[in-house]
Short mmCIF file of C-alpha atoms in Angstrom, two decimals:
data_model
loop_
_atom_site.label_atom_id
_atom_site.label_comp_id
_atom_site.label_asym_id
_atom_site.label_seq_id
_atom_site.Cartn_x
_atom_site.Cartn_y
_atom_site.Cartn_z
CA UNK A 1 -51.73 56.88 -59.14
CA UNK A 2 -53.72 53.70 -59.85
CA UNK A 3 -56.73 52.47 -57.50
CA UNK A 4 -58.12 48.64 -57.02
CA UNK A 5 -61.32 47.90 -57.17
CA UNK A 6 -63.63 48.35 -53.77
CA UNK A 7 -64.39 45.33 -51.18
CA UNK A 8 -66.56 44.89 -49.02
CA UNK A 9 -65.14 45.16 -45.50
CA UNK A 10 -66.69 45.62 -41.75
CA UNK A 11 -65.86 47.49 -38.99
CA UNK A 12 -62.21 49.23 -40.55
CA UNK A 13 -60.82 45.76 -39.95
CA UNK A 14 -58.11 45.16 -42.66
CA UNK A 15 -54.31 44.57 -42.15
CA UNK A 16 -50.91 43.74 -44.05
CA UNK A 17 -48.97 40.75 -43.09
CA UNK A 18 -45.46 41.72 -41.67
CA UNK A 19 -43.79 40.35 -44.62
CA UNK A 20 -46.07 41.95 -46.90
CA UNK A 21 -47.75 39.10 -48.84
CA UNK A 22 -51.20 39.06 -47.45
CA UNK A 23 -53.79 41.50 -46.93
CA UNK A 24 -56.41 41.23 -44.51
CA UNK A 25 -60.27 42.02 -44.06
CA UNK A 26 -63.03 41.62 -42.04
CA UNK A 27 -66.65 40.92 -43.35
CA UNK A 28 -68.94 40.38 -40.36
CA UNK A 29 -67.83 37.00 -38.92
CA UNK A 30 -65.79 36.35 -42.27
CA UNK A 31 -62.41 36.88 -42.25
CA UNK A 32 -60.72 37.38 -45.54
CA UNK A 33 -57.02 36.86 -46.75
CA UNK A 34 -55.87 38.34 -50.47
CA UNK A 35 -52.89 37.96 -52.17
CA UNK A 36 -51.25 41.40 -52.20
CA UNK A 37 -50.10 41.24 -56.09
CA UNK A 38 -53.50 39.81 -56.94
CA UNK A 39 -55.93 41.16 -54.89
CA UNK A 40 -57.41 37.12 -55.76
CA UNK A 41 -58.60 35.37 -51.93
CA UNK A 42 -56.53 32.90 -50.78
CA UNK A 43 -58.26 32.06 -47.81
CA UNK A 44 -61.87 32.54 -46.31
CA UNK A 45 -62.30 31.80 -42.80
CA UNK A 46 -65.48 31.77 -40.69
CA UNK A 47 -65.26 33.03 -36.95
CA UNK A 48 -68.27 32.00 -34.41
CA UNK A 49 -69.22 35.58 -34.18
CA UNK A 50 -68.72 39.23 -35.42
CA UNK A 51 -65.01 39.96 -35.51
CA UNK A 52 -64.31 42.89 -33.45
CA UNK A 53 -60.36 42.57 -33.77
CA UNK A 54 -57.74 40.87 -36.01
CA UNK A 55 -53.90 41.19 -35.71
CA UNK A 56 -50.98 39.26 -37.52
CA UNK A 57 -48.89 37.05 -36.10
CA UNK A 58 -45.19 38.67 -36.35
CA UNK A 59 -44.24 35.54 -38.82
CA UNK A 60 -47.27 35.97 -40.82
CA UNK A 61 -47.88 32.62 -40.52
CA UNK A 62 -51.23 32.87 -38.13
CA UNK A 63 -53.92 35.47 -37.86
CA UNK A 64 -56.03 35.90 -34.50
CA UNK A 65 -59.49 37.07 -34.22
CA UNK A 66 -61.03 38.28 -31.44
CA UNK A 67 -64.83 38.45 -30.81
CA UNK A 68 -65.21 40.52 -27.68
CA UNK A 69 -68.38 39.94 -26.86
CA UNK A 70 -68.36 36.47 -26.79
CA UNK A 71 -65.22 36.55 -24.89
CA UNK A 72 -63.65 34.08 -27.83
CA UNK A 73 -60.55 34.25 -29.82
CA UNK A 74 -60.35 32.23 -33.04
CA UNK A 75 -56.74 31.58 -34.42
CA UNK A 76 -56.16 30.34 -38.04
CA UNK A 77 -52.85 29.34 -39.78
CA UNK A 78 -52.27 30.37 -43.39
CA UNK A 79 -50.35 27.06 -44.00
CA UNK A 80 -52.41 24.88 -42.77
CA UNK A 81 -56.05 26.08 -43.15
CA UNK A 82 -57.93 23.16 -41.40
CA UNK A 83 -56.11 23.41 -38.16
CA UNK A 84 -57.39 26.25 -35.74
CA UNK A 85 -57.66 27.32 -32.47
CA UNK A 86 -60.28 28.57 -30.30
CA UNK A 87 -59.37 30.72 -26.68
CA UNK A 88 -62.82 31.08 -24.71
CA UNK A 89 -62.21 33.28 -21.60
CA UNK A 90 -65.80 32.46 -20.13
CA UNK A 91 -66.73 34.35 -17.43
CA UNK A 92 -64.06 36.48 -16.98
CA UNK A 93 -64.53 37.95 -19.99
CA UNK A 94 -62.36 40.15 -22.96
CA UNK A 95 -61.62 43.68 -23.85
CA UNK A 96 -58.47 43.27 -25.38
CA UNK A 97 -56.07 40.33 -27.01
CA UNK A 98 -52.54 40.72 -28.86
CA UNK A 99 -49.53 38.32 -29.84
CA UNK A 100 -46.30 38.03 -28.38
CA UNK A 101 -43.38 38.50 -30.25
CA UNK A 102 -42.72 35.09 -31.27
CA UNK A 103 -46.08 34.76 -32.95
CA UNK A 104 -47.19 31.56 -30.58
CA UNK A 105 -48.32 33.23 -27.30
CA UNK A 106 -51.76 35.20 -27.22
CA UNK A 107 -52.26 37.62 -24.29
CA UNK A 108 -55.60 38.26 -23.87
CA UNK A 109 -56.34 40.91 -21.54
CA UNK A 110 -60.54 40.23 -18.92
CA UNK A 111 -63.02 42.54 -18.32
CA UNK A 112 -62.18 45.35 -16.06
CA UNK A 113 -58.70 44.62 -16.63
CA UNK A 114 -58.68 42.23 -13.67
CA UNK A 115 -55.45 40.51 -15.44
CA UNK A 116 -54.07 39.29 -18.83
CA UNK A 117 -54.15 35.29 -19.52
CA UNK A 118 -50.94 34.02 -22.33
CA UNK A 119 -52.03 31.61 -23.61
CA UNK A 120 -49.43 29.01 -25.32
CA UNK A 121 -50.73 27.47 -28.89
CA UNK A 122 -47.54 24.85 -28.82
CA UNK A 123 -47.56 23.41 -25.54
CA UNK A 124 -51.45 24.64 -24.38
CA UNK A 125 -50.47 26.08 -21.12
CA UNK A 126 -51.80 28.84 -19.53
CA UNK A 127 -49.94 32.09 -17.35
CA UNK A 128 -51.48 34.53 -15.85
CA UNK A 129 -50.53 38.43 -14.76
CA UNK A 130 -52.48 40.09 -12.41
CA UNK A 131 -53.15 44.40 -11.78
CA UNK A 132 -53.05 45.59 -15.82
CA UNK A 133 -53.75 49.02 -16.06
CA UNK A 134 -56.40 50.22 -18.04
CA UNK A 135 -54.52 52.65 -20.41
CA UNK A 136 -53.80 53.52 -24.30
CA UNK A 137 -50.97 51.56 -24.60
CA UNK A 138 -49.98 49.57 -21.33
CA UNK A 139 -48.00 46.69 -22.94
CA UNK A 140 -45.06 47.20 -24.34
CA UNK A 141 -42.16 44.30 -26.04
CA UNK A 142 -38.54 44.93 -26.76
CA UNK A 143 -37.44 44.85 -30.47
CA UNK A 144 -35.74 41.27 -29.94
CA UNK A 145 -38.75 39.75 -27.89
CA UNK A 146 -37.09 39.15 -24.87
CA UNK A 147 -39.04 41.16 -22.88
CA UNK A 148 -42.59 42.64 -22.18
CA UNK A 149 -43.02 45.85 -19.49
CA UNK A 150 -46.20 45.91 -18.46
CA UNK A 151 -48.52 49.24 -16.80
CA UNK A 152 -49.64 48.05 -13.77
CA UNK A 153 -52.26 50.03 -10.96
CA UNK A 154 -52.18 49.02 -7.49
CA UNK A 155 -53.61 50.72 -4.52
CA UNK A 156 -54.26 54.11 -6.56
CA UNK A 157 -50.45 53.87 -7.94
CA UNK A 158 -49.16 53.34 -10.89
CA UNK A 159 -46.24 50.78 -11.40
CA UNK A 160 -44.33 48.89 -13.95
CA UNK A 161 -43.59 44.96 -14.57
CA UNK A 162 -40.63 43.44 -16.69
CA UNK A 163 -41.19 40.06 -17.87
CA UNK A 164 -39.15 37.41 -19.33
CA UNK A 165 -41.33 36.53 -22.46
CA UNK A 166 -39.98 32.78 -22.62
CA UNK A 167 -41.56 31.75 -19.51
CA UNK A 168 -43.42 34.57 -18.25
CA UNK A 169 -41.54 34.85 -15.20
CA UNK A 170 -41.17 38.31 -13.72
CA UNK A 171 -38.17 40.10 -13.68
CA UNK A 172 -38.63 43.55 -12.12
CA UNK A 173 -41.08 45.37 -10.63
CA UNK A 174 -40.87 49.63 -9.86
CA UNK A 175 -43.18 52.01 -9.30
CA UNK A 176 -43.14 55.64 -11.42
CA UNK A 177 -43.48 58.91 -10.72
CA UNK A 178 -46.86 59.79 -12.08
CA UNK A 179 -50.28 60.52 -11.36
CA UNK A 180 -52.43 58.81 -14.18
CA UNK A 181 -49.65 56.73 -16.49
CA UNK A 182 -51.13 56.87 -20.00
CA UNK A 183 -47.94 54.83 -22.07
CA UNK A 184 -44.91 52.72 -21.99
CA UNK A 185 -42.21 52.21 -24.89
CA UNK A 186 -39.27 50.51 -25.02
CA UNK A 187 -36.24 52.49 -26.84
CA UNK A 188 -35.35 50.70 -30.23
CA UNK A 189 -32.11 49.28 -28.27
CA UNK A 190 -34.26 47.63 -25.52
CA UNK A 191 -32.31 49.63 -22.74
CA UNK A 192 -34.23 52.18 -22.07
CA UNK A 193 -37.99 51.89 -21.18
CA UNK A 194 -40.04 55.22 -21.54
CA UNK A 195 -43.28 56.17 -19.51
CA UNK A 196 -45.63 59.02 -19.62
CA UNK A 197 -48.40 60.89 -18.37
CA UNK A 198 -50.43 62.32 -20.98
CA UNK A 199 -49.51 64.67 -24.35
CA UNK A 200 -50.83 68.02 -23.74
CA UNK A 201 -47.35 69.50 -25.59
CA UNK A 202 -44.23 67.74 -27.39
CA UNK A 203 -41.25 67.93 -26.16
CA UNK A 204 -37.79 66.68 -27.32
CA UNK A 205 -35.92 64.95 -25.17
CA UNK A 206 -31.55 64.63 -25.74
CA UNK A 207 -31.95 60.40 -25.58
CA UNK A 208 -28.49 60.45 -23.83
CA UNK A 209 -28.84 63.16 -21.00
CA UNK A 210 -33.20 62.76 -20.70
CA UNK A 211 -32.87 66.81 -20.39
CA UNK A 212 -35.41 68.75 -22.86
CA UNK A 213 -33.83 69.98 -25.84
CA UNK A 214 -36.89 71.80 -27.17
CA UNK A 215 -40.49 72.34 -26.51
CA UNK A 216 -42.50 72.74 -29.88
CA UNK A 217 -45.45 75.13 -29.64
CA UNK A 218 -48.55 75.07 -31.44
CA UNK A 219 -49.91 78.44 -31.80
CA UNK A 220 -52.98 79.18 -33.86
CA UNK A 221 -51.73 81.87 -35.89
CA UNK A 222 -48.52 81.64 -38.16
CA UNK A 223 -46.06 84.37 -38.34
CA UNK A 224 -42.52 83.14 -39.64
CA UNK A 225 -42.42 83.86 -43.33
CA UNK A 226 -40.03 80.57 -43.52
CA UNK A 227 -42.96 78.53 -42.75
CA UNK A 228 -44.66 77.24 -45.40
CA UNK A 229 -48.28 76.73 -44.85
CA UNK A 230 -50.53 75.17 -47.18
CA UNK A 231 -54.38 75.42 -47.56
CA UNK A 232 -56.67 73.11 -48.11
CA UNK A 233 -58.59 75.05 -51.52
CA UNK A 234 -62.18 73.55 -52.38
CA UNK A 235 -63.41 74.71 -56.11
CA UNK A 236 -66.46 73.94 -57.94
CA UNK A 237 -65.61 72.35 -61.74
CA UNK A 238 -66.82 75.51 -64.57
CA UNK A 239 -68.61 74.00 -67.22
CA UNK A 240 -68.99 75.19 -70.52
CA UNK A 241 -72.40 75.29 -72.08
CA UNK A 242 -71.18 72.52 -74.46
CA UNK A 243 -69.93 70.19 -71.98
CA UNK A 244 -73.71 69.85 -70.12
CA UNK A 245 -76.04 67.26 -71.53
CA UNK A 246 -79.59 67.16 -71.12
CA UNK A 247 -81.39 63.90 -69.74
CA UNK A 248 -84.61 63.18 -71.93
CA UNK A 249 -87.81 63.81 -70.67
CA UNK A 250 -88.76 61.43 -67.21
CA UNK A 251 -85.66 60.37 -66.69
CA UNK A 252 -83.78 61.29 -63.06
CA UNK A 253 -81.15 63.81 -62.81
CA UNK A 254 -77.26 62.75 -62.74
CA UNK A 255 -75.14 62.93 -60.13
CA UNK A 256 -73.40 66.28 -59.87
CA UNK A 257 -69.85 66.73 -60.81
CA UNK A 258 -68.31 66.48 -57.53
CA UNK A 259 -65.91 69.78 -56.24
CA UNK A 260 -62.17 69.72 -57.08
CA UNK A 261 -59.40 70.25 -54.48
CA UNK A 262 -56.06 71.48 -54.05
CA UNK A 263 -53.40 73.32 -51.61
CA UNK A 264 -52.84 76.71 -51.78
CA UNK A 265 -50.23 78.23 -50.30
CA UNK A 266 -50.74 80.83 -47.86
CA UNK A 267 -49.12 84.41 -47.03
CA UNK A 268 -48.63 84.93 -43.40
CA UNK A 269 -50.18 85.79 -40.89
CA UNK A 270 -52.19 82.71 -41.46
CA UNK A 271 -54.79 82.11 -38.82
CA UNK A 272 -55.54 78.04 -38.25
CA UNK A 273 -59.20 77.33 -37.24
CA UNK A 274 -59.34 76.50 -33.42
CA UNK A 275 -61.98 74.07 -31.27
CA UNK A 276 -62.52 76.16 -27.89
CA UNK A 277 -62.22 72.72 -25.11
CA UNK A 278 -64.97 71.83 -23.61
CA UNK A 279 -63.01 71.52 -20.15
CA UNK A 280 -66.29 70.97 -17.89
CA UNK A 281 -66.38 67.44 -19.55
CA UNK A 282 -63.82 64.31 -18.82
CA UNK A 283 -61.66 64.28 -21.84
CA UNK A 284 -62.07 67.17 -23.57
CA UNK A 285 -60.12 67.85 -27.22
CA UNK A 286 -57.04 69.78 -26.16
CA UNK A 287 -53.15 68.86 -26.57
CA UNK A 288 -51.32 67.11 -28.92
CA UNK A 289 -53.75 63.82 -29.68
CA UNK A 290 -50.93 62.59 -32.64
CA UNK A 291 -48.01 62.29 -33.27
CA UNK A 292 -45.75 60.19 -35.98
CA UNK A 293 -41.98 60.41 -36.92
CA UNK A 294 -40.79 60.03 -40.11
CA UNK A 295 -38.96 56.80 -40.52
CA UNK A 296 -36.03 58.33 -41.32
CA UNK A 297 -36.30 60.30 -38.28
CA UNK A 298 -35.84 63.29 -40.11
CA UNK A 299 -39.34 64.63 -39.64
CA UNK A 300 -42.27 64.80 -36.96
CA UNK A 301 -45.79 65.17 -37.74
CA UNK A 302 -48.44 66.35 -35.29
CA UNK A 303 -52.09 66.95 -34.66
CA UNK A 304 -53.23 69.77 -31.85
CA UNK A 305 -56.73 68.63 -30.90
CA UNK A 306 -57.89 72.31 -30.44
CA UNK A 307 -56.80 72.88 -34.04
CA UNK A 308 -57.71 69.93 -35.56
CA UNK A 309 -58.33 70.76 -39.22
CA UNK A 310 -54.59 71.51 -39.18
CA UNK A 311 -51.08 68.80 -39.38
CA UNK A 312 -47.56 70.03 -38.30
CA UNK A 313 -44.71 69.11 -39.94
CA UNK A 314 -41.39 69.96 -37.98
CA UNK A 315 -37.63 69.66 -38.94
CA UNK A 316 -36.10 67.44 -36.76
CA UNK A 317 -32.69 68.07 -37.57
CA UNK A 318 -33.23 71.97 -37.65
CA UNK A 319 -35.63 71.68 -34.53
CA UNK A 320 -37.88 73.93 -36.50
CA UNK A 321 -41.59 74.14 -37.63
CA UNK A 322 -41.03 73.07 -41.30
CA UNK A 323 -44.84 73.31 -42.84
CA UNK A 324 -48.23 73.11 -42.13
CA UNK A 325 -50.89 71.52 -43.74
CA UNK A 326 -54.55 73.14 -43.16
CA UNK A 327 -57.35 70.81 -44.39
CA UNK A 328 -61.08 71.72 -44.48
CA UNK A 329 -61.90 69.11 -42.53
CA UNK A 330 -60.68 67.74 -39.03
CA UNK A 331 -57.76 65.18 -39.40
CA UNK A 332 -58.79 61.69 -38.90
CA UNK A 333 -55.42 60.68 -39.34
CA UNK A 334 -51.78 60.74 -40.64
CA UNK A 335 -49.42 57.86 -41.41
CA UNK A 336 -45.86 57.77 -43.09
CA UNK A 337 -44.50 56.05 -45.86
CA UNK A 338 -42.14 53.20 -44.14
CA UNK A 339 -39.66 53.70 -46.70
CA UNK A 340 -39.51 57.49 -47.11
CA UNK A 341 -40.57 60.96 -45.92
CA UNK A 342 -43.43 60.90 -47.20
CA UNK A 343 -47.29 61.55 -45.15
CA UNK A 344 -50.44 60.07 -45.90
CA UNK A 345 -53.68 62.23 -44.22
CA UNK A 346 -57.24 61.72 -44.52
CA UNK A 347 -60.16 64.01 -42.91
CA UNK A 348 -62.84 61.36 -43.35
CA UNK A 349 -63.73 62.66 -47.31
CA UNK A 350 -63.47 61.06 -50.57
CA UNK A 351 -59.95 62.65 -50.90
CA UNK A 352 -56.45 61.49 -49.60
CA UNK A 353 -54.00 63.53 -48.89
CA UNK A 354 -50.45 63.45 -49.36
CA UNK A 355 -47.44 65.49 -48.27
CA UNK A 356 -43.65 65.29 -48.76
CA UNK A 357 -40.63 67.79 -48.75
CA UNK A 358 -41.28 68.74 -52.10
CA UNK A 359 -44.89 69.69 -51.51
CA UNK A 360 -48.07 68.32 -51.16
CA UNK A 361 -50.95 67.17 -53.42
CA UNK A 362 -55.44 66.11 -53.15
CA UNK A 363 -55.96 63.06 -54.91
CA UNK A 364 -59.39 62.25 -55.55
CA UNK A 365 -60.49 58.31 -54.44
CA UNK A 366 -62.67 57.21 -57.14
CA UNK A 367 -65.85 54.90 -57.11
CA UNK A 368 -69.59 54.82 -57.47
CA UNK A 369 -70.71 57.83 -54.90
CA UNK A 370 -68.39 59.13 -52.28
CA UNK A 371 -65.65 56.45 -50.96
CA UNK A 372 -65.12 58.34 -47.33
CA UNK A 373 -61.74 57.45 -46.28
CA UNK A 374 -61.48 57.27 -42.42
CA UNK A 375 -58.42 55.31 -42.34
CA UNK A 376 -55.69 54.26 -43.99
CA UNK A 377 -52.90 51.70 -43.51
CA UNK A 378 -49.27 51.64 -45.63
CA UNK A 379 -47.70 48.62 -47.46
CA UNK A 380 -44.13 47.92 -46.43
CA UNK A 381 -42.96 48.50 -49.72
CA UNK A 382 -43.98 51.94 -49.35
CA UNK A 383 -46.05 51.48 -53.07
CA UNK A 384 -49.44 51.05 -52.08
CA UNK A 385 -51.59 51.70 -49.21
CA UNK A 386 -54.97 50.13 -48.25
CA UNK A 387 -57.85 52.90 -47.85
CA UNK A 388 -60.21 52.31 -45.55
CA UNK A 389 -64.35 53.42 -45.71
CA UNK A 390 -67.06 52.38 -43.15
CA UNK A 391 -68.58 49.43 -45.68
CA UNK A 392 -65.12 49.08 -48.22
CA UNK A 393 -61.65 49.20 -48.84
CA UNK A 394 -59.94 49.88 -51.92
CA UNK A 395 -55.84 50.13 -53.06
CA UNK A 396 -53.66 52.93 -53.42
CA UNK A 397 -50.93 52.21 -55.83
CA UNK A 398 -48.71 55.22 -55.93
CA UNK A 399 -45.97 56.48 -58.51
CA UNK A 400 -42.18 57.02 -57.63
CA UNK A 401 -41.91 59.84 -55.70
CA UNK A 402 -40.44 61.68 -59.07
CA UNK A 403 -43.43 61.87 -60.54
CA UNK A 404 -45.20 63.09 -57.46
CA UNK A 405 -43.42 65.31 -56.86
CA UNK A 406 -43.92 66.82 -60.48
CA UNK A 407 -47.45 66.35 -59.60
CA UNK A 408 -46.96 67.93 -56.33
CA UNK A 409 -45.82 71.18 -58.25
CA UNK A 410 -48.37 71.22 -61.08
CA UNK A 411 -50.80 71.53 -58.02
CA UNK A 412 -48.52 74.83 -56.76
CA UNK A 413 -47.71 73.18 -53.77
CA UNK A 414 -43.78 73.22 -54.63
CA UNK A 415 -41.98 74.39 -51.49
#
């Protein structure tokens, strides 16, 4: 596993293009656009202010930037860097502002969601939707682009929109049975349009019949011996007498050597660290928070909030609980490999984390100091990954998954 060298970055602002050529970053009001192979910069752009929010067209051939409190977009085109395009709101103001699906409409959602304006870059003109919902994930586009559903709250209820996305025009309009809609998704055909509440447990659903196959519980103590559970094992290096070296006299002390890590695997009963919920507050951690499937559908990974240090890996096929990965830290967050079964954590700590069927493995992210990874984002290829710190970003070029997975048992995490 080979590592890039660290750049600057602001505000955990750095993307892949959708066809996997360009990668980019945020610095302040500079936004920056690398070559993947290269790392060299193609492109530097300079917004009006801070950039608060970047996103890819789906083409790759444009890149938006939103400044939300200036209530400005900036749009710049990779083949033609001296055109642009600037979307001020005014007024009305901007919390939120994503493409369509054909990469040349920009739906910028006002303050206090009082409606969302698309905005045309080819012929200029201007549409507007009114009664957006103020939720996680309230827009939602079918796989083709054809359409958009969109969360909608009128007169304390919560409804749904379908529009046509090549004029805007609206095509149906329902109302759903719930009391605080959090989500809509469309089903990878486009014929079936999901909504939900809030997720406080998983449950499988039979995509045919919509009856519950399963419910998958998240207990804090593990009991099956088929379970493989894996903790997170935090050891101090032992140094020989003849490895230390003295500094001469007035100079400062070295940094430390820093604590190695690996998974252990644990006997059960194994008892996972629980958060009791604050429940007198709005919001408090409790319920499933994240969720992922494996691209191959074969696996789901989950986060409980009120055990947060811990991730869940269940068998799909099997509907069973297949491992479980105990960190020392809280989970940040998990992402898969596009290409394979393969997860990517990281707890906010100079280590990533990674986990497959044949076991799992602590890398340590090198650098000057500690390189705290609190995100993380995957290439398509499924070779590299960008890692994300507060001031930096470095690459992640990883092996074939052979050679992890010898890794993966040299670090006796073989399942």
């Amino acid at each position: 596993m080979n590592f890039s060298e660290v750049f600057k970055l602001s505000s955990l602002l750095c993307k892949f293009s959708p066809d996997g050529k360009y990668l980019a970053s945020c610095v302040q009001y500079r936004l920056v656009v690398r070559d993947v192979n290269t790392l060299q910069i193609l492109q530097l752009y300079t917004c009006l202010d801070q950039i608060q929010h970047i996103e890819w067209s789906a083409d790759s051939l444009f890149i938006l930037c939103a400044m939300y409190k200036r209530g400005l977009v900036q749009v710049w085109s990779l083949e033609q860097p001296e055109w642009h395009c600037k979307i001020d709101e005014g007024s009305a103001g901007l919390v939120a502002s994503c493409w369509s699906p054909d990469g040349r409409h920009i739906l910028n959602t006002t303050e206090f969601h009082l409606r969302i304006t698309v905005w045309s870059l080819c012929t200029k003109s201007v549409s507007y939707i009114k009664y957006p919902k103020a939720c996680l994930q309230g827009i939602a586009f079918t796989r083709d682009g054809r359409y958009m559903a969109l969360a909608e709250r009128r007169d304390c209820k919560d409804y749904v929109s379908i529009f046509v996305c090549s004029d805007w025009q609206l095509l149906r309009h329902f109302d759903t049975d719930t009391q605080d809609l959090t989500g809509i998704e469309w089903a990878p055909n486009g014929c079936v349009l999901a909504v939900w509440d809030s997720c406080l447990e998983v449950r499988i659903l039979n995509h045919v019949t919509w009856k519950m196959i399963t419910e998958f519980g998240h207990p804090a103590t593990i009991n099956n011996p088929k379970i493989v559970v894996y903790k997170e094992a935090e050891k101090s290096p032992q140094l020989g007498l003849g490895c230390l070296s003295f500094p001469p006299p007035g100079a400062g002390a070295g940094p430390l050597p820093s604590s190695e890590s690996k998974y252990e695997i644990a006997s059960v009963p194994v008892s996972l660290q629980t958060l009791k919920p604050v429940t007198d507050r709005a919001n408090p951690k409790i319920g499933i928070g994240m969720l992922a499937f494996s691209p191959d559908s074969y696996f789901l990974a989950t986060r409980n909030d009120n055990i947060p240090n811990a991730v869940w890996v269940w068998d799909i096929q099997k509907l069973r609980l297949f491992a479980v990965l105990e960190q020392l830290s809280p989970v940040r967050t998990f992402q898969w490999d596009p290409q394979q079964p393969r997860l990517a954590i990281c707890t906010g700590g100079s280590r990533l984390y990674l986990w497959s069927p044949a076991g799992c493995m602590s890398v340590q992210v090198p650098g000057e100091g500690d390189f705290a990874v609190l995100s993380l984002c995957w290439h398509l290829s499924g070779d590299s990954m960008a890692l994300l710190s507060k001031d930096h970003v470095c690459l992640c070029f990883l092996e074939t998954e052979a050679s992890v997975s010898t890794a993966c048992r040299q670090l006796g995490g073989h399942t």
